[in-house]
Coordinates of C-alpha atoms in Angstrom, one line a residue:
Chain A
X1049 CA -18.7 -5.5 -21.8
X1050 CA -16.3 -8.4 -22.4
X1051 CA -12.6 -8.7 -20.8
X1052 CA -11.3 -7.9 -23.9
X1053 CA -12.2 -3.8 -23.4
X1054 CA -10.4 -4.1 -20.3
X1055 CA -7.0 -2.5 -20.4
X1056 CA -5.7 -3.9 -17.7
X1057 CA -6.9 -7.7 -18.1
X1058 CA -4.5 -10.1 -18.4
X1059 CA -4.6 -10.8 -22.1
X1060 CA -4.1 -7.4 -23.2
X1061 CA -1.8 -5.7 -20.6
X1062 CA 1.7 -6.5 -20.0
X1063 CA 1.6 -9.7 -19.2
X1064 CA 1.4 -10.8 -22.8
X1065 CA 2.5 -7.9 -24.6
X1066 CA -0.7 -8.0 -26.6
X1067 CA -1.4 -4.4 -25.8
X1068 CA -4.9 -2.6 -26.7
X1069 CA -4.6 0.4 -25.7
X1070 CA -0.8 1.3 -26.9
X1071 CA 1.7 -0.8 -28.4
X1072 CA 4.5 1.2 -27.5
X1073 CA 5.9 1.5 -23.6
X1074 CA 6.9 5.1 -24.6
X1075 CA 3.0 5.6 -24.9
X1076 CA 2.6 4.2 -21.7
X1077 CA 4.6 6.5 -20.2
X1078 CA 3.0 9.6 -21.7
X1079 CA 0.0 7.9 -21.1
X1080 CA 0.9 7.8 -17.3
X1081 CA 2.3 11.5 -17.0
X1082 CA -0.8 12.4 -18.5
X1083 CA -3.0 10.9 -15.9
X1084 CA -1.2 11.9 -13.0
X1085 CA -0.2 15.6 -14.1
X1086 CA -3.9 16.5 -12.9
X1087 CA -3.1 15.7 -9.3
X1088 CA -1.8 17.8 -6.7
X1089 CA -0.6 15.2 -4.1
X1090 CA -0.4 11.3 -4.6
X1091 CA 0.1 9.4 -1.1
X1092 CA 1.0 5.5 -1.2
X1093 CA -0.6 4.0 1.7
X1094 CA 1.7 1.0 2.6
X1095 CA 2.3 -2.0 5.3
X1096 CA 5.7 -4.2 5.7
X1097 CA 2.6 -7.3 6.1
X1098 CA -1.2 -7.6 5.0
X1099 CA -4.0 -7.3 7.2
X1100 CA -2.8 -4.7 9.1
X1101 CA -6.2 -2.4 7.7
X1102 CA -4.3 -1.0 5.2
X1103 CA -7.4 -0.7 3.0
X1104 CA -9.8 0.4 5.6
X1105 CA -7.1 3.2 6.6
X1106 CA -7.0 4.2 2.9
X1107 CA -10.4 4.0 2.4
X1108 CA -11.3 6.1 5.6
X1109 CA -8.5 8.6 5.0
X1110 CA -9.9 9.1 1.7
X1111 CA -13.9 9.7 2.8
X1112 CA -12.3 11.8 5.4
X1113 CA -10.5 14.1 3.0
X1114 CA -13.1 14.4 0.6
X1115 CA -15.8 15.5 3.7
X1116 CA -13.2 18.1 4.5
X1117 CA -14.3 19.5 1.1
X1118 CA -10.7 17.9 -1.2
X1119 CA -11.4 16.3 -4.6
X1120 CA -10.1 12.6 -3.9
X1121 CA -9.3 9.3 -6.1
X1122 CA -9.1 6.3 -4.1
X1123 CA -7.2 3.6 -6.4
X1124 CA -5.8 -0.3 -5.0
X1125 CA -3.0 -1.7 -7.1
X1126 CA -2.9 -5.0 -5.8
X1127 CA -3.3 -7.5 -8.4
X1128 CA -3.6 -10.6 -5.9
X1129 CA -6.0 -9.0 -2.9
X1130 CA -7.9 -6.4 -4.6
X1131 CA -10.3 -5.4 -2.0
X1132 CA -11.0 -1.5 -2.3
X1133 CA -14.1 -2.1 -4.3
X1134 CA -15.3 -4.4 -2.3
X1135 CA -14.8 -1.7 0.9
X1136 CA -16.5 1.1 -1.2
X1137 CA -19.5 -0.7 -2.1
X1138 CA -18.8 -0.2 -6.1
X1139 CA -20.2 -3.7 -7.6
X1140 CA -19.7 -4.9 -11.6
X1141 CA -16.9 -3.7 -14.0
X1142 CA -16.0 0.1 -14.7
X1143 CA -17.0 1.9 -17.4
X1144 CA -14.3 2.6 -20.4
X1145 CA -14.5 5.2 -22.9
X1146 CA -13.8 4.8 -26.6
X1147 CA -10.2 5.2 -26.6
X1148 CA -10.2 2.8 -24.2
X1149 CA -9.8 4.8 -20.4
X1150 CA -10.9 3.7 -17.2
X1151 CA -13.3 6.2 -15.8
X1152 CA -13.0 6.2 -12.0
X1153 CA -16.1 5.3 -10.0
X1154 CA -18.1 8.3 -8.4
X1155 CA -19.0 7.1 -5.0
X1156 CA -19.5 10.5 -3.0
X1157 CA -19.5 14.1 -4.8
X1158 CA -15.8 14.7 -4.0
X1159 CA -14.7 10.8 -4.2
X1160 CA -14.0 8.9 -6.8
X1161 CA -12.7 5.1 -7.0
X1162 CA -10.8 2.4 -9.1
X1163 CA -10.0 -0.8 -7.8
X1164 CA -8.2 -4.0 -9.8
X1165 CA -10.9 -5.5 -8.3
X1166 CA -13.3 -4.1 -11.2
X1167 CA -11.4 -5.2 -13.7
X1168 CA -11.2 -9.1 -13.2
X1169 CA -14.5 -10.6 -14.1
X1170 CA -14.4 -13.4 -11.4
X1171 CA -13.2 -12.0 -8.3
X1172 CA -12.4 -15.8 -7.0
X1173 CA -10.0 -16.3 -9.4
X1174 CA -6.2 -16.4 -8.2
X1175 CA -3.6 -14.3 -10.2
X1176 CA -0.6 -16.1 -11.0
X1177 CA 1.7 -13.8 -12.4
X1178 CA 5.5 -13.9 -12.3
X1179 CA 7.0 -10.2 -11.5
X1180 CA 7.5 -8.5 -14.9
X1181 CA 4.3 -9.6 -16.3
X1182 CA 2.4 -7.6 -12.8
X1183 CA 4.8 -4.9 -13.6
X1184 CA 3.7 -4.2 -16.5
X1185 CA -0.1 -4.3 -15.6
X1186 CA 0.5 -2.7 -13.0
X1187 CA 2.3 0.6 -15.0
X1188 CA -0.6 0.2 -17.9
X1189 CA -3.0 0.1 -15.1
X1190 CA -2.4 3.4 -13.5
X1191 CA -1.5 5.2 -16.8
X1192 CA -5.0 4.4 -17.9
X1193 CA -7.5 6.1 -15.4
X1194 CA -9.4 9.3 -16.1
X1195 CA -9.0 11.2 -12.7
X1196 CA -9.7 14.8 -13.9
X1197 CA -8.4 17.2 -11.3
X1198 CA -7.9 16.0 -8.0
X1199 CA -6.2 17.5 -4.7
X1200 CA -5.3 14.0 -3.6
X1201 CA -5.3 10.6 -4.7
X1202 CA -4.8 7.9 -2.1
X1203 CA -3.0 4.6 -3.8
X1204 CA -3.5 1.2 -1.8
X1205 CA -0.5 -0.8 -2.1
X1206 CA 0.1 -4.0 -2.0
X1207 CA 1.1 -5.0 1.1
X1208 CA 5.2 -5.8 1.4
X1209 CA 8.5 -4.8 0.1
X1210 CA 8.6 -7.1 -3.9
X1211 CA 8.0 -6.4 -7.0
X1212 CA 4.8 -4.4 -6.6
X1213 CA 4.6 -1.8 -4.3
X1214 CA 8.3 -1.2 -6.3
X1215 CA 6.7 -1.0 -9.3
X1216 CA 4.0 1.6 -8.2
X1217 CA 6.4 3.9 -6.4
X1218 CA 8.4 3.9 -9.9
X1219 CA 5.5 4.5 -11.8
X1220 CA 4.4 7.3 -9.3
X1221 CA 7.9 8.5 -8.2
X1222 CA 6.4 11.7 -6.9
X1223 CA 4.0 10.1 -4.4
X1224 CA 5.0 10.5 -0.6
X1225 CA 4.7 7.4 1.7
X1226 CA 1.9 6.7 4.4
X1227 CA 2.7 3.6 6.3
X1228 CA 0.6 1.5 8.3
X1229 CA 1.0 -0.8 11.2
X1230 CA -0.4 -2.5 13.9
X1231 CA 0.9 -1.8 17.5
X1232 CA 2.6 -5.4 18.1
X1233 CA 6.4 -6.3 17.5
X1234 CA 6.2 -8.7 14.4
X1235 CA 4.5 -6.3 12.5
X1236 CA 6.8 -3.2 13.6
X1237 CA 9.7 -5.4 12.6
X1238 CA 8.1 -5.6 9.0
X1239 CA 7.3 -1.7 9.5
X1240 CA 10.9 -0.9 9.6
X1241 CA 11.5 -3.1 6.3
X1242 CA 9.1 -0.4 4.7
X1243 CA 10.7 2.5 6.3
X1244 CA 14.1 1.0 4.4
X1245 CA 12.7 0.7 1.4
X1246 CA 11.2 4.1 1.0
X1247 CA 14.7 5.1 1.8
X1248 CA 16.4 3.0 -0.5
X1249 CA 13.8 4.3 -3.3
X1250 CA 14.1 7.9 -2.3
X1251 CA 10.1 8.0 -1.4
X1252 CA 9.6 10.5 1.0
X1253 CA 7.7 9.6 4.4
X1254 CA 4.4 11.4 5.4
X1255 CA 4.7 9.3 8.8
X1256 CA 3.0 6.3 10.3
X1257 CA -0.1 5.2 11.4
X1258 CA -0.9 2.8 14.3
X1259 CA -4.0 1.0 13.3
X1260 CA -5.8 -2.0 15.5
X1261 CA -5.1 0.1 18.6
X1262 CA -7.4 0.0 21.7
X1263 CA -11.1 -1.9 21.6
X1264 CA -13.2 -0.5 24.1
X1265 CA -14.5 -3.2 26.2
X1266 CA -18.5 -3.7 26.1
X1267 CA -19.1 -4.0 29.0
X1268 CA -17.0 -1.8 31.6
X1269 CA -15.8 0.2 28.6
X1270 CA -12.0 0.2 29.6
X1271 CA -9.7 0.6 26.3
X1272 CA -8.2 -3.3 26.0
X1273 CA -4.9 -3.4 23.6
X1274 CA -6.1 -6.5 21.8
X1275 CA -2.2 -6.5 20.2
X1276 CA -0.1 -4.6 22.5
X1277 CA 0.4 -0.8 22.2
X1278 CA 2.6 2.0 22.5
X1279 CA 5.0 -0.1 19.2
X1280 CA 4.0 2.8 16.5
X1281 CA 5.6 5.3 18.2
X1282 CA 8.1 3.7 20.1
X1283 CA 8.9 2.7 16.3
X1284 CA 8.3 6.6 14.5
X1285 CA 10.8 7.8 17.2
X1286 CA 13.3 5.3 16.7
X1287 CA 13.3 5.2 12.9
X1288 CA 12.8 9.1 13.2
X1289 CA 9.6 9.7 11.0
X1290 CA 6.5 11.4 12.0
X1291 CA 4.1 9.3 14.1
X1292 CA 0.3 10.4 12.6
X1293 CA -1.3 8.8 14.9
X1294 CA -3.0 5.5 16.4
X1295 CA -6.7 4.4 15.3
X1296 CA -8.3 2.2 18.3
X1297 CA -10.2 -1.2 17.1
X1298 CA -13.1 -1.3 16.2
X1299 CA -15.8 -4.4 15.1
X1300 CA -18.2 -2.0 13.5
X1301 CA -15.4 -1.1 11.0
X1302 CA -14.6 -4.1 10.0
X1303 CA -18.7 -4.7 9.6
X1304 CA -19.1 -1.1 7.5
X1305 CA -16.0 -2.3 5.2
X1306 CA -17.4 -5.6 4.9
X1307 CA -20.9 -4.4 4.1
X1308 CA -19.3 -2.1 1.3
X1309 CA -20.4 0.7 3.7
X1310 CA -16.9 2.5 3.9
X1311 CA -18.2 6.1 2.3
X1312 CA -20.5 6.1 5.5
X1313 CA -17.6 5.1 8.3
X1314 CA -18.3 8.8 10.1
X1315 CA -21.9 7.6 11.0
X1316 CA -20.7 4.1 11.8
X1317 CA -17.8 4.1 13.7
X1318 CA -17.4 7.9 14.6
X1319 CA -14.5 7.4 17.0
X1320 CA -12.5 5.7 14.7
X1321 CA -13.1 8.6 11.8
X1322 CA -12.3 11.3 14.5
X1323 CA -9.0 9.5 14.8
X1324 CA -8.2 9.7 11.1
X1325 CA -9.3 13.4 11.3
X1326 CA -6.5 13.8 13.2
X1327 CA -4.4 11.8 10.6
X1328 CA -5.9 13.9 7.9
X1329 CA -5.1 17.0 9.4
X1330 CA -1.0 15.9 9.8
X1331 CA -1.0 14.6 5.9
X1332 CA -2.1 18.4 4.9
X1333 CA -0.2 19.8 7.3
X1334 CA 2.9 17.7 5.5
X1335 CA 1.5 18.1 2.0
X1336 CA 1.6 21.8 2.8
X1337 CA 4.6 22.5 4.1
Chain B
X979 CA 30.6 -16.5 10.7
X980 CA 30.0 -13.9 7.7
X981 CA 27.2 -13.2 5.3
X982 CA 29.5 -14.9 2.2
X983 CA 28.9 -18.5 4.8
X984 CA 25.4 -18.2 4.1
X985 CA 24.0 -20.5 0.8
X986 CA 20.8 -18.1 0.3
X987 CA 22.2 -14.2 1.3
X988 CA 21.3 -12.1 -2.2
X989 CA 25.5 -12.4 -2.9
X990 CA 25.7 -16.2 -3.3
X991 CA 22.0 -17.3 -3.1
X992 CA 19.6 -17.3 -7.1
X993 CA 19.8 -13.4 -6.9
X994 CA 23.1 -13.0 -8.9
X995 CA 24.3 -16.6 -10.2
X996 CA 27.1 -16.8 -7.9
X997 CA 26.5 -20.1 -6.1
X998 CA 28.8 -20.9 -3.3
X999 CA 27.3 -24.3 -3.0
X1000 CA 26.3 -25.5 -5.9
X1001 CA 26.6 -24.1 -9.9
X1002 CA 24.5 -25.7 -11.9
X1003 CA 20.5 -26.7 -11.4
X1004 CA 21.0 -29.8 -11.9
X1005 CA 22.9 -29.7 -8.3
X1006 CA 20.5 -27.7 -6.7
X1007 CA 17.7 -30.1 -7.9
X1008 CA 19.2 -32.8 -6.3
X1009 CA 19.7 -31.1 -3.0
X1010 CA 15.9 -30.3 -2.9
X1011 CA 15.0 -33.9 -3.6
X1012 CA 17.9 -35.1 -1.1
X1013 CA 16.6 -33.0 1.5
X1014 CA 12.7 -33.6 1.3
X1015 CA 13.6 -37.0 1.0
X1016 CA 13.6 -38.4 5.3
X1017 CA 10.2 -36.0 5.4
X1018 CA 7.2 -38.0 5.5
X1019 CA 4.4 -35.4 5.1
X1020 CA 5.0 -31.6 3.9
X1021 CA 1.8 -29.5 4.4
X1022 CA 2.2 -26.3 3.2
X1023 CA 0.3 -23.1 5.2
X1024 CA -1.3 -20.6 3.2
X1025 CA -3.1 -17.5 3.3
X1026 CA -4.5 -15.2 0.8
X1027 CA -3.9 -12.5 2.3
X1028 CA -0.8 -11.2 5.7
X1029 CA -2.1 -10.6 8.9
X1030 CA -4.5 -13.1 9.2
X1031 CA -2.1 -14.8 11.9
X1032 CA -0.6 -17.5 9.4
X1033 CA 2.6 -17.6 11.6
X1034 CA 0.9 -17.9 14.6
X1035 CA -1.4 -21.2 13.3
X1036 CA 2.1 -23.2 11.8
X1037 CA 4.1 -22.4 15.0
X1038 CA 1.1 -23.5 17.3
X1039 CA 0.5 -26.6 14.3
X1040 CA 4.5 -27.0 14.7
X1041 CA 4.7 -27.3 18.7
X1042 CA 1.2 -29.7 19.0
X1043 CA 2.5 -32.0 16.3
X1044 CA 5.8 -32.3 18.7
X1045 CA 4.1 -32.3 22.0
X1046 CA 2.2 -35.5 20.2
X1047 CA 5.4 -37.3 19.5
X1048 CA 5.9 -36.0 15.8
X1049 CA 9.3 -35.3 14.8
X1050 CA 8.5 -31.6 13.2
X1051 CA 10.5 -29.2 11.2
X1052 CA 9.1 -25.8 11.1
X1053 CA 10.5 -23.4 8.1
X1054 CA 9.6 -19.9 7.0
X1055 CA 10.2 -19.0 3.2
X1056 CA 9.1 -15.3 3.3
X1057 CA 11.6 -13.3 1.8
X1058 CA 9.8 -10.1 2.6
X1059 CA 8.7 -10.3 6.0
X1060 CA 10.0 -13.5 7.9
X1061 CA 8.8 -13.8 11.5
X1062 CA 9.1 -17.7 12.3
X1063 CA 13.0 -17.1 14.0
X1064 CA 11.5 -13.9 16.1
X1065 CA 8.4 -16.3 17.2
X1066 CA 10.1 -19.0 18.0
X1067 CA 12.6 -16.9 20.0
X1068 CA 15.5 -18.2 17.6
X1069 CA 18.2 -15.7 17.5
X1070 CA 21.6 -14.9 15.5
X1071 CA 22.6 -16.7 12.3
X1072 CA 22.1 -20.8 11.8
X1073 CA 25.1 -22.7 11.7
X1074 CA 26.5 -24.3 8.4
X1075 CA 28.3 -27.4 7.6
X1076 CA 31.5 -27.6 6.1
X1077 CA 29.7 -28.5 2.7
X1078 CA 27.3 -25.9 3.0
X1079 CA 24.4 -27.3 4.2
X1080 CA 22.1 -25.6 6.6
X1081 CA 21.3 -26.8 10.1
X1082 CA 17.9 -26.6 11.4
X1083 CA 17.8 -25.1 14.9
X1084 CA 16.6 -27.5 17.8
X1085 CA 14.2 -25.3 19.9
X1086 CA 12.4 -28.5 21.4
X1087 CA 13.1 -32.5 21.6
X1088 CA 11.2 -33.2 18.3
X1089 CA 10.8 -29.6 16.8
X1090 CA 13.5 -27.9 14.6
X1091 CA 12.9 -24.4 13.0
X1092 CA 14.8 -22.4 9.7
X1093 CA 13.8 -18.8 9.2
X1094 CA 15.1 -16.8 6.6
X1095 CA 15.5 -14.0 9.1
X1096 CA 18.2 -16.4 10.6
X1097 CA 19.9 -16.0 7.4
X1098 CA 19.9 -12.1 7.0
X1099 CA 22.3 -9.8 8.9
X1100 CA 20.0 -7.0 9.7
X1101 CA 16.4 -8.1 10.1
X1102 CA 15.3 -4.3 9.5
X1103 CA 16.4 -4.3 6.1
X1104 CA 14.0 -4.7 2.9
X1105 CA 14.5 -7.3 0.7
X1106 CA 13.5 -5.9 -3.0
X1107 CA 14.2 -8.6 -5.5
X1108 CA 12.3 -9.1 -9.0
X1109 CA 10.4 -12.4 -9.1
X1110 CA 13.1 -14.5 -10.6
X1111 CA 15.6 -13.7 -8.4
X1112 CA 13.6 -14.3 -5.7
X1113 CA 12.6 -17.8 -7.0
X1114 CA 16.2 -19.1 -7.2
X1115 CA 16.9 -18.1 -3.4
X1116 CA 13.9 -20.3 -2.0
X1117 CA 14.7 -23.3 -4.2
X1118 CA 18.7 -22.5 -2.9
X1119 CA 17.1 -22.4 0.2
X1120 CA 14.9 -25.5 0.2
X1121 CA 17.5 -27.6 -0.8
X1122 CA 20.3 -26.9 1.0
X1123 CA 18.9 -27.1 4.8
X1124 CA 19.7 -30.6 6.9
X1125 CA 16.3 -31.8 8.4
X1126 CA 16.8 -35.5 8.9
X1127 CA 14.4 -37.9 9.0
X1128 CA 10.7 -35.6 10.0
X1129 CA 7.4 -37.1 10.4
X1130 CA 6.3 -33.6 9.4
X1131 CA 7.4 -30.5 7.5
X1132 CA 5.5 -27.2 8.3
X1133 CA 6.3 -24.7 5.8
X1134 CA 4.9 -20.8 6.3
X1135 CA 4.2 -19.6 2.8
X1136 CA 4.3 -15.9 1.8
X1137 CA 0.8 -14.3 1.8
X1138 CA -1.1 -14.4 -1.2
X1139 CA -0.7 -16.1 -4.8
X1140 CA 2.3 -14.7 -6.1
X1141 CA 5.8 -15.6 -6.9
X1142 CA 7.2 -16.8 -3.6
X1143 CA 4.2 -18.9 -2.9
X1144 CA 4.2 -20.8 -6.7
X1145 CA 8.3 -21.0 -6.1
X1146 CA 7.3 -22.9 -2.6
X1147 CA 4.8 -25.1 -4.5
X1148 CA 6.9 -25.9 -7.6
X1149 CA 10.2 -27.0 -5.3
X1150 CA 8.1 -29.2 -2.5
X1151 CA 5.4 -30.7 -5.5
X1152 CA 4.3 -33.1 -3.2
X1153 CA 3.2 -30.9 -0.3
X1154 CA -0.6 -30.3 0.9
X1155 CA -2.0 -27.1 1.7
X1156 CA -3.2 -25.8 5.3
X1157 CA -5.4 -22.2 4.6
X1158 CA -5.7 -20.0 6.8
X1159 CA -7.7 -17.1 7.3
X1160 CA -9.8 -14.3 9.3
X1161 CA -13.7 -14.9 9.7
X1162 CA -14.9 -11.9 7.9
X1163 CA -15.5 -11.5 4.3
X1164 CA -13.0 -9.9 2.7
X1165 CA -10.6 -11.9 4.3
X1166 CA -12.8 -14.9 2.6
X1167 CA -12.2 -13.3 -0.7
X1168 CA -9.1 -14.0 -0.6
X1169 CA -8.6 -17.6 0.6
X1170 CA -11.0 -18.2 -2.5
X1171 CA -8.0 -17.2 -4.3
X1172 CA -5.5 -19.5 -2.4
X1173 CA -8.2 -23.0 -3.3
X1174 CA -8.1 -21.8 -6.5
X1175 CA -4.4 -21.1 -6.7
X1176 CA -4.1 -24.9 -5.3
X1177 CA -6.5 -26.2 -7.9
X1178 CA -4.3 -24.5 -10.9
X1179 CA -1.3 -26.0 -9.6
X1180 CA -2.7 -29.7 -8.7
X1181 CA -1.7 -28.8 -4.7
X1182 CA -4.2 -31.2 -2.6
X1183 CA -5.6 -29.3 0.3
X1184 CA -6.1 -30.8 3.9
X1185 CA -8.2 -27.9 4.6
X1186 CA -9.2 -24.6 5.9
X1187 CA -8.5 -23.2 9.7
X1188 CA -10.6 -20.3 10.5
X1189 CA -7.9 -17.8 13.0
X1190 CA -8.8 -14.4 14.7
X1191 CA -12.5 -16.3 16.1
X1192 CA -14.1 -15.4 19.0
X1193 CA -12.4 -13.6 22.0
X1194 CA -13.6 -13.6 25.4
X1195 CA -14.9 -10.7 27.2
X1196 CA -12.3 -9.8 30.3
X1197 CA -15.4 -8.7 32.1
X1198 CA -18.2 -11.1 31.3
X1199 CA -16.6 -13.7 29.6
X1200 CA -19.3 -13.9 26.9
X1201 CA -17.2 -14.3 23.5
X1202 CA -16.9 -11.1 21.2
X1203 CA -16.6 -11.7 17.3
X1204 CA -13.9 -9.1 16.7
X1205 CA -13.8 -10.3 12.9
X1206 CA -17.3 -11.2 12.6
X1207 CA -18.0 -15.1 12.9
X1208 CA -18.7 -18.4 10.5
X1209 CA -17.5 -17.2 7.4
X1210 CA -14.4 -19.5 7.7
X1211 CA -17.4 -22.7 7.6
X1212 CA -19.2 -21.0 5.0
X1213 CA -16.2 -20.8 2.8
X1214 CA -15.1 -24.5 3.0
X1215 CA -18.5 -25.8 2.3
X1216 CA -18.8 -23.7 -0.9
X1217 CA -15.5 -24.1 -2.1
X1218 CA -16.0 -27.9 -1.0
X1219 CA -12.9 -28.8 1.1
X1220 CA -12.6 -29.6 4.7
X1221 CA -13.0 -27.1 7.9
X1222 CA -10.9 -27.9 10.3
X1223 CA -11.7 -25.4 13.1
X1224 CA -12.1 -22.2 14.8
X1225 CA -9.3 -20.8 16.8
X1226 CA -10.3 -18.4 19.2
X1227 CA -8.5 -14.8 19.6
X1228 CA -6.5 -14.9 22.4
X1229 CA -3.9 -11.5 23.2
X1230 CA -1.8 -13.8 25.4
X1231 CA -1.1 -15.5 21.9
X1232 CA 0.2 -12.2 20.4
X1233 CA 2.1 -11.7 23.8
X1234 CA 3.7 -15.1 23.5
X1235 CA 5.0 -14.9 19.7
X1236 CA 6.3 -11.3 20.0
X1237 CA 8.1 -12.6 23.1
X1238 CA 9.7 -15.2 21.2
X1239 CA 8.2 -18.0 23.4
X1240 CA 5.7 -19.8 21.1
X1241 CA 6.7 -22.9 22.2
X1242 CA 5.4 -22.4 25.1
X1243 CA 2.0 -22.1 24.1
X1244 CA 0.3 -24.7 25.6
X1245 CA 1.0 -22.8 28.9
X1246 CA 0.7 -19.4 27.9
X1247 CA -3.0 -20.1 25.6
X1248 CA -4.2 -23.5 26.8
X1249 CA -7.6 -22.6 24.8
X1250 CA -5.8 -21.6 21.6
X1251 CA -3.3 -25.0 21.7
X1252 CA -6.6 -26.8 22.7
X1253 CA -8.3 -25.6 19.1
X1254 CA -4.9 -26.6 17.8
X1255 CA -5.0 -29.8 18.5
X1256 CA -7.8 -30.8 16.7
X1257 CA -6.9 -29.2 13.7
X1258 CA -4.0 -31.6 14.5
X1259 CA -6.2 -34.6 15.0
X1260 CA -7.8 -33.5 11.8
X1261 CA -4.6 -33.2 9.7
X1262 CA -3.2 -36.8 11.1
X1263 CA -6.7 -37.7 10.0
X1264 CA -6.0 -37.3 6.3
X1265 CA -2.2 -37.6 5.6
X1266 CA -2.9 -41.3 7.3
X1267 CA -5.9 -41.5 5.1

């Protein structure tokens, strides 16, 4: 398989207008509607700042809602830091059928994954793209996935409040908002620009999640707050929106989404998945009310 | 002093083509090259990805260079989430010279610092410009502050390889690049992308400072690899450029920046400003070379 089947790659998805798949943006859209009608809920997991786990919360809320018995998609839609595939363990390019869809990657009976990541054949290489162009991609990108029916599909956004995670909340305007932080005050600060900007976008807001919360110590086993804690909710109360929860630190995730071990996180860091059980419980609760 | 006296607020900055300082290019072209003019060496910090503590490294870089004897100026040019003013505990607006020019605020005898969050009225709000628009406000922005004469230049780049970073990199042409980043791999994956996004764009790099390493037991003191270890080594001998250290994790350095004292960080983390100063000693090393 060459770049040139891939919908999404550079050359012949928005960026240069040299469309494959359909040369008209009306197509797109119906296109689009078409791969999302399928789907009962849509939740855009996002952060004010990167490497606040956003990925490993997505990917862990995901495995957790598809062992409670949900059909899930898991999808990442940043163009610059792909790193879902990575997570999931889902190596080489995705498959695409003749007229020319994305078929998700099946990485549990109830799971199913895309990432950008599996569409850019050297995963070193930088995108440099000015905003339209990614907007573009980004639009064709989603609109071209074969999900079948799903209860929920979890979207990783790209991490801030630009052009991207704009253009997938316009291109999924019925998603509800998940956001993600860590406990410390330069991060909450970027929370709140998040919080805005669903507001100013009219997303609506499941609630936030605390990640990088406690680390037990090894040795005396006393809960450290390796960057503060107590922020998230201090910050859900303030900004009145639903405070889902904090997820304590925890080295053996970072190892399991390293290792491309994510789909097993319940055997590897159980403490940390019983936390997101908790999560997963509020988001149902919120998608069912 | 009012939003309307600030050169790069959306109103009067690139956003909308209303200059209040200057109205054609040309002009703002000038002021760049005016500005960067007294500044000896410009090294630009990078990451591929937020979160990794890229802030944290250019304050620490910032203050040792100072303590040393450097004259330092310490600017932030993240639209989205801006953190330098919080970290350096600079607050309120910056003042502006009757022709408009910026002044950089004195926080220590030879260190000056910009932030964009000094330039924005309410630090909680999102900022959600298109790529072009945001382009025009960091040349605007880039141009139009008074440094004086600076032995160095530190300049905190967005995350990642997008827009804001290439807008940095095309207005300050002869900068070199500092990369940052987290020991484990898919942190890694990333910086990848930042050498690579240097090499397209003909940006030397000094080299590649590995943050978030080892953190030392409360109990035992043995060190803990909450981010795994040696990746950051790894990386810069593949990719063939320069290592030029391992900075420990240290909470009292999250303490110290949230409190707004990281100037003070020689007190507060001797053996985080300790790593610090070799990477120091190691970027002297080559601008002299």
């Amino acid at each position: 398989m060459t770049t040139e089947d891939h919908p999404a790659s550079p050359c012949n998805g928005g960026g240069c207008g040299k469309g494959a798949t359909s040369g008209t943006s009306k197509h797109k859209d119906e296109n689009i509607l078409q791969s999302l009608s399928k789907i009962r809920h849509k939740l855009l997991v996002m952060s004010g700042k990167g490497g606040v786990g956003k990925s490993s919360v997505s990917a862990g809320l995901a495995v957790q809602l598809a062992q409670m018995g949900h059909q899930v998609g898991l999808l990442d839609v940043d163009i610059h830091g792909p790193s879902l595939a990575g997570i999931m363990g889902v190596k080489g390019l995705l498959d695409i059928t003749e007229d020319k869809k994305v078929l998700a990657k099946q990485v549990h009976e109830r799971l199913k994954v895309v990432s950008m990541q599996s569409l850019m054949q050297d995963s070193d290489q930088a995108v440099i793209w000015r905003g339209p162009a990614k907007s573009g991609v980004i639009r064709q990108f989603v609109g071209d996935v074969l999900w079948g029916d799903l209860d929920f599909l979890i979207i990783d956004a790209p991490p801030g409040t630009g052009d991207e995670p704009l253009s997938v909340a316009q291109t999924i305007p019925d998603a509800n908002a998940v956001i993600v932080t860590t406990p410390q005050d330069v991060a909450l600060s970027d929370v709140r620009k998040s919080i805005n900007f669903c507001h100013t976008i009219n997303m609506k807001i499941v609630g936030l999640v605390e990640n990088m919360g406690p680390f037990d110590c090894p040795c005396c086993g006393k809960p450290l707050a390796l960057f503060k804690s107590g922020g998230g909710e201090a910050t859900s109360t303030r900004m009145k929106i639903s405070f889902l929860g904090t997820l304590p630190f925890d080295p053996k995730v970072v190892k399991a989404c390293d290792n491309g071990d994510a789909v097993d996180l319940a055997a590897a860091a159980p403490s940390f998945m019983a936390a997101v059980g908790s999560v997963a419980g509020k988001v149902i609760e919120f998608v069912d009310s």
